[in-house]
């Protein structure tokens, strides 16, 4: 069911959300389960989005602000997609506006402190992009350049 094993969990003001990728014929889904009693019981899964079948997830993370970010395959490399939860519904899939996120992406994590700090690897170096709550990406920098 969960082809590449990528998953994460976050605490969203008391609601735990677990996320995973699910490959089905013709699509790759991002799924979520939620718990409002500290993980004693869970509801779901809920399909957050459907990506193209070839869009294998290389990393998934959540900043705990009713969000999920993921690094996934696109033609020519990887990109970052994200969805936000508001009013009881998940948003459409938004994508990073900074072009490709590398050719061989592996791993992604997110910190939220009023803005989103998204860190990922292209298999050689670590990168950081900062996104405002309004969705504008303000910074891209290499935080751990490739070692020789």
PDB file of C-alpha atoms in Angstrom:
ATOM      1  CA  UNK A   1       0.000   0.000   0.000  1.00  0.00           C
ATOM      2  CA  UNK A   2       2.712   2.505   0.971  1.00  0.00           C
ATOM      3  CA  UNK A   3       5.241   2.002  -1.787  1.00  0.00           C
ATOM      4  CA  UNK A   4       8.211   4.059  -0.674  1.00  0.00           C
ATOM      5  CA  UNK A   5       7.618   4.163   3.076  1.00  0.00           C
ATOM      6  CA  UNK A   6       7.610   7.957   3.397  1.00  0.00           C
ATOM      7  CA  UNK A   7       5.393   9.127   6.229  1.00  0.00           C
ATOM      8  CA  UNK A   8       5.243  11.792   8.923  1.00  0.00           C
ATOM      9  CA  UNK A   9       3.141  12.967  11.836  1.00  0.00           C
ATOM     10  CA  UNK A  10       2.375  16.422  13.227  1.00  0.00           C
ATOM     11  CA  UNK A  11       0.435  18.008  16.067  1.00  0.00           C
ATOM     12  CA  UNK A  12      -1.939  20.659  14.743  1.00  0.00           C
ATOM     13  CA  UNK A  13      -3.190  22.474  17.852  1.00  0.00           C
ATOM     14  CA  UNK A  14      -4.237  19.209  19.485  1.00  0.00           C
ATOM     15  CA  UNK A  15      -5.190  17.270  16.351  1.00  0.00           C
ATOM     16  CA  UNK A  16      -2.584  14.672  15.425  1.00  0.00           C
ATOM     17  CA  UNK A  17      -2.259  14.100  11.684  1.00  0.00           C
ATOM     18  CA  UNK A  18      -0.380  11.182  10.140  1.00  0.00           C
ATOM     19  CA  UNK A  19       0.513  11.382   6.442  1.00  0.00           C
ATOM     20  CA  UNK A  20       1.635   8.789   3.888  1.00  0.00           C
ATOM     21  CA  UNK A  21       1.830   8.219   0.144  1.00  0.00           C
ATOM     22  CA  UNK A  22      -0.353   5.588  -1.520  1.00  0.00           C
ATOM     23  CA  UNK A  23       0.189   4.434  -5.095  1.00  0.00           C
ATOM     24  CA  UNK A  24      -2.892   3.159  -6.927  1.00  0.00           C
ATOM     25  CA  UNK A  25      -3.461   2.503 -10.612  1.00  0.00           C
ATOM     26  CA  UNK A  26      -3.098   5.781 -12.489  1.00  0.00           C
ATOM     27  CA  UNK A  27      -2.356   8.053  -9.514  1.00  0.00           C
ATOM     28  CA  UNK A  28      -0.248   8.689  -6.439  1.00  0.00           C
ATOM     29  CA  UNK A  29      -2.251   9.812  -3.430  1.00  0.00           C
ATOM     30  CA  UNK A  30      -1.307  11.692  -0.284  1.00  0.00           C
ATOM     31  CA  UNK A  31      -3.380  10.264   2.568  1.00  0.00           C
ATOM     32  CA  UNK A  32      -3.990  11.486   6.102  1.00  0.00           C
ATOM     33  CA  UNK A  33      -5.407  10.051   9.306  1.00  0.00           C
ATOM     34  CA  UNK A  34      -6.362  12.235  12.264  1.00  0.00           C
ATOM     35  CA  UNK A  35      -6.737  11.817  16.008  1.00  0.00           C
ATOM     36  CA  UNK A  36      -8.182  14.262  18.522  1.00  0.00           C
ATOM     37  CA  UNK A  37      -7.497  12.065  21.583  1.00  0.00           C
ATOM     38  CA  UNK A  38      -3.700  11.807  21.559  1.00  0.00           C
ATOM     39  CA  UNK A  39      -3.611   8.816  19.228  1.00  0.00           C
ATOM     40  CA  UNK A  40      -5.992   6.566  21.162  1.00  0.00           C
ATOM     41  CA  UNK A  41      -8.205   6.333  18.071  1.00  0.00           C
ATOM     42  CA  UNK A  42      -7.811   7.515  14.480  1.00  0.00           C
ATOM     43  CA  UNK A  43     -10.160   8.469  11.656  1.00  0.00           C
ATOM     44  CA  UNK A  44      -9.334   8.143   7.990  1.00  0.00           C
ATOM     45  CA  UNK A  45      -7.724   7.734   5.691  1.00  0.00           C
ATOM     46  CA  UNK A  46      -8.690  10.884   3.840  1.00  0.00           C
ATOM     47  CA  UNK A  47      -7.293  11.503   0.359  1.00  0.00           C
ATOM     48  CA  UNK A  48      -5.639  14.932   0.367  1.00  0.00           C
ATOM     49  CA  UNK A  49      -4.662  14.940  -3.298  1.00  0.00           C
ATOM     50  CA  UNK A  50      -4.068  12.825  -6.376  1.00  0.00           C
ATOM     51  CA  UNK A  51      -0.765  13.311  -8.191  1.00  0.00           C
ATOM     52  CA  UNK A  52       0.275  11.691 -11.487  1.00  0.00           C
ATOM     53  CA  UNK A  53       1.128   7.986 -11.163  1.00  0.00           C
ATOM     54  CA  UNK A  54       4.825   8.673 -11.848  1.00  0.00           C
ATOM     55  CA  UNK A  55       5.011  11.233  -9.027  1.00  0.00           C
ATOM     56  CA  UNK A  56       6.794   9.122  -6.448  1.00  0.00           C
ATOM     57  CA  UNK A  57       7.100  10.912  -3.128  1.00  0.00           C
ATOM     58  CA  UNK A  58      10.735  11.377  -2.070  1.00  0.00           C
ATOM     59  CA  UNK A  59      10.009  13.086   1.238  1.00  0.00           C
ATOM     60  CA  UNK A  60       7.019  14.273   3.237  1.00  0.00           C
ATOM     61  CA  UNK A  61       6.702  16.621   6.199  1.00  0.00           C
ATOM     62  CA  UNK A  62       4.338  18.859   8.111  1.00  0.00           C
ATOM     63  CA  UNK A  63       4.982  21.981  10.139  1.00  0.00           C
ATOM     64  CA  UNK A  64       1.972  21.330  12.379  1.00  0.00           C
ATOM     65  CA  UNK A  65      -0.046  24.237  10.997  1.00  0.00           C
ATOM     66  CA  UNK A  66      -2.645  22.086   9.193  1.00  0.00           C
ATOM     67  CA  UNK A  67      -0.245  21.563   6.292  1.00  0.00           C
ATOM     68  CA  UNK A  68       1.581  18.850   4.397  1.00  0.00           C
ATOM     69  CA  UNK A  69       4.601  19.351   2.105  1.00  0.00           C
ATOM     70  CA  UNK A  70       6.170  16.710  -0.131  1.00  0.00           C
ATOM     71  CA  UNK A  71       9.049  16.340  -2.554  1.00  0.00           C
ATOM     72  CA  UNK A  72       8.009  14.398  -5.640  1.00  0.00           C
ATOM     73  CA  UNK A  73       9.028  13.406  -9.167  1.00  0.00           C
ATOM     74  CA  UNK A  74       8.222  15.613 -12.136  1.00  0.00           C
ATOM     75  CA  UNK A  75       9.679  15.653 -15.634  1.00  0.00           C
ATOM     76  CA  UNK A  76      13.352  16.593 -15.319  1.00  0.00           C
ATOM     77  CA  UNK A  77      13.703  16.250 -11.543  1.00  0.00           C
ATOM     78  CA  UNK A  78      11.805  16.935  -8.348  1.00  0.00           C
ATOM     79  CA  UNK A  79       9.472  19.653  -7.124  1.00  0.00           C
ATOM     80  CA  UNK A  80       7.775  20.515  -3.846  1.00  0.00           C
ATOM     81  CA  UNK A  81       4.013  20.317  -3.514  1.00  0.00           C
ATOM     82  CA  UNK A  82       1.895  21.285  -0.553  1.00  0.00           C
ATOM     83  CA  UNK A  83      -1.687  21.331   0.667  1.00  0.00           C
ATOM     84  CA  UNK A  84      -3.263  23.332   3.493  1.00  0.00           C
ATOM     85  CA  UNK A  85      -6.255  22.375   5.651  1.00  0.00           C
ATOM     86  CA  UNK A  86      -8.880  25.025   6.391  1.00  0.00           C
ATOM     87  CA  UNK A  87     -12.602  25.010   7.049  1.00  0.00           C
ATOM     88  CA  UNK A  88     -12.718  21.219   7.177  1.00  0.00           C
ATOM     89  CA  UNK A  89     -11.224  20.734   3.683  1.00  0.00           C
ATOM     90  CA  UNK A  90      -7.785  20.246   2.156  1.00  0.00           C
ATOM     91  CA  UNK A  91      -6.733  22.780  -0.479  1.00  0.00           C
ATOM     92  CA  UNK A  92      -5.779  22.068  -4.049  1.00  0.00           C
ATOM     93  CA  UNK A  93      -2.144  21.127  -4.556  1.00  0.00           C
ATOM     94  CA  UNK A  94       0.174  24.111  -4.733  1.00  0.00           C
ATOM     95  CA  UNK A  95       3.735  23.786  -6.003  1.00  0.00           C
ATOM     96  CA  UNK A  96       6.976  25.528  -5.207  1.00  0.00           C
ATOM     97  CA  UNK A  97       7.550  28.434  -7.569  1.00  0.00           C
ATOM     98  CA  UNK A  98      11.353  28.138  -7.548  1.00  0.00           C
ATOM     99  CA  UNK A  99      11.702  25.687 -10.430  1.00  0.00           C
ATOM    100  CA  UNK A 100      13.063  22.192  -9.972  1.00  0.00           C
ATOM    101  CA  UNK A 101      14.175  21.225  -6.479  1.00  0.00           C
ATOM    102  CA  UNK A 102      16.977  19.024  -7.844  1.00  0.00           C
ATOM    103  CA  UNK A 103      17.345  15.920  -9.940  1.00  0.00           C
ATOM    104  CA  UNK A 104      17.659  13.303  -7.203  1.00  0.00           C
ATOM    105  CA  UNK A 105      15.610  14.472  -4.254  1.00  0.00           C
ATOM    106  CA  UNK A 106      15.620  12.576  -0.997  1.00  0.00           C
ATOM    107  CA  UNK A 107      13.947  13.651   2.220  1.00  0.00           C
ATOM    108  CA  UNK A 108      12.011  16.739   3.270  1.00  0.00           C
ATOM    109  CA  UNK A 109      11.129  18.295   6.615  1.00  0.00           C
ATOM    110  CA  UNK A 110       9.171  21.389   7.627  1.00  0.00           C
ATOM    111  CA  UNK A 111       9.220  23.824  10.540  1.00  0.00           C
ATOM    112  CA  UNK A 112       6.452  26.374  11.037  1.00  0.00           C
ATOM    113  CA  UNK A 113       7.058  29.475  13.179  1.00  0.00           C
ATOM    114  CA  UNK A 114       4.756  31.963  11.468  1.00  0.00           C
ATOM    115  CA  UNK A 115       6.319  31.048   8.128  1.00  0.00           C
ATOM    116  CA  UNK A 116       7.294  27.688   6.666  1.00  0.00           C
ATOM    117  CA  UNK A 117      10.938  26.596   6.621  1.00  0.00           C
ATOM    118  CA  UNK A 118      11.215  23.691   4.173  1.00  0.00           C
ATOM    119  CA  UNK A 119      14.455  21.700   4.089  1.00  0.00           C
ATOM    120  CA  UNK A 120      15.218  19.002   1.526  1.00  0.00           C
ATOM    121  CA  UNK A 121      18.118  17.209  -0.065  1.00  0.00           C
ATOM    122  CA  UNK A 122      18.952  16.585  -3.697  1.00  0.00           C
ATOM    123  CA  UNK A 123      21.062  13.624  -2.625  1.00  0.00           C
ATOM    124  CA  UNK A 124      24.214  15.750  -2.438  1.00  0.00           C
ATOM    125  CA  UNK A 125      23.381  18.910  -0.477  1.00  0.00           C
ATOM    126  CA  UNK A 126      20.724  20.332   1.863  1.00  0.00           C
ATOM    127  CA  UNK A 127      18.572  23.280   0.815  1.00  0.00           C
ATOM    128  CA  UNK A 128      16.270  25.635   2.672  1.00  0.00           C
ATOM    129  CA  UNK A 129      13.335  27.561   1.232  1.00  0.00           C
ATOM    130  CA  UNK A 130      11.156  29.884   3.304  1.00  0.00           C
ATOM    131  CA  UNK A 131       7.493  30.411   2.467  1.00  0.00           C
ATOM    132  CA  UNK A 132       5.161  32.985   4.007  1.00  0.00           C
ATOM    133  CA  UNK A 133       1.726  31.990   5.270  1.00  0.00           C
ATOM    134  CA  UNK A 134       0.365  33.731   2.133  1.00  0.00           C
ATOM    135  CA  UNK A 135       2.282  31.288  -0.087  1.00  0.00           C
ATOM    136  CA  UNK A 136       5.137  33.435  -1.394  1.00  0.00           C
ATOM    137  CA  UNK A 137       8.569  31.804  -1.358  1.00  0.00           C
ATOM    138  CA  UNK A 138      11.083  34.328  -0.076  1.00  0.00           C
ATOM    139  CA  UNK A 139      14.391  32.563   0.179  1.00  0.00           C
ATOM    140  CA  UNK A 140      16.353  29.630  -1.227  1.00  0.00           C
ATOM    141  CA  UNK A 141      19.758  28.809   0.089  1.00  0.00           C
ATOM    142  CA  UNK A 142      22.123  25.897   0.328  1.00  0.00           C
ATOM    143  CA  UNK A 143      22.684  25.132   4.014  1.00  0.00           C
ATOM    144  CA  UNK A 144      24.981  22.115   3.551  1.00  0.00           C
ATOM    145  CA  UNK A 145      26.771  22.205   0.192  1.00  0.00           C
ATOM    146  CA  UNK A 146      27.797  18.994  -1.520  1.00  0.00           C
ATOM    147  CA  UNK A 147      30.994  17.507  -0.115  1.00  0.00           C
ATOM    148  CA  UNK A 148      33.790  16.665  -2.528  1.00  0.00           C
TER     149      UNK A 148
END
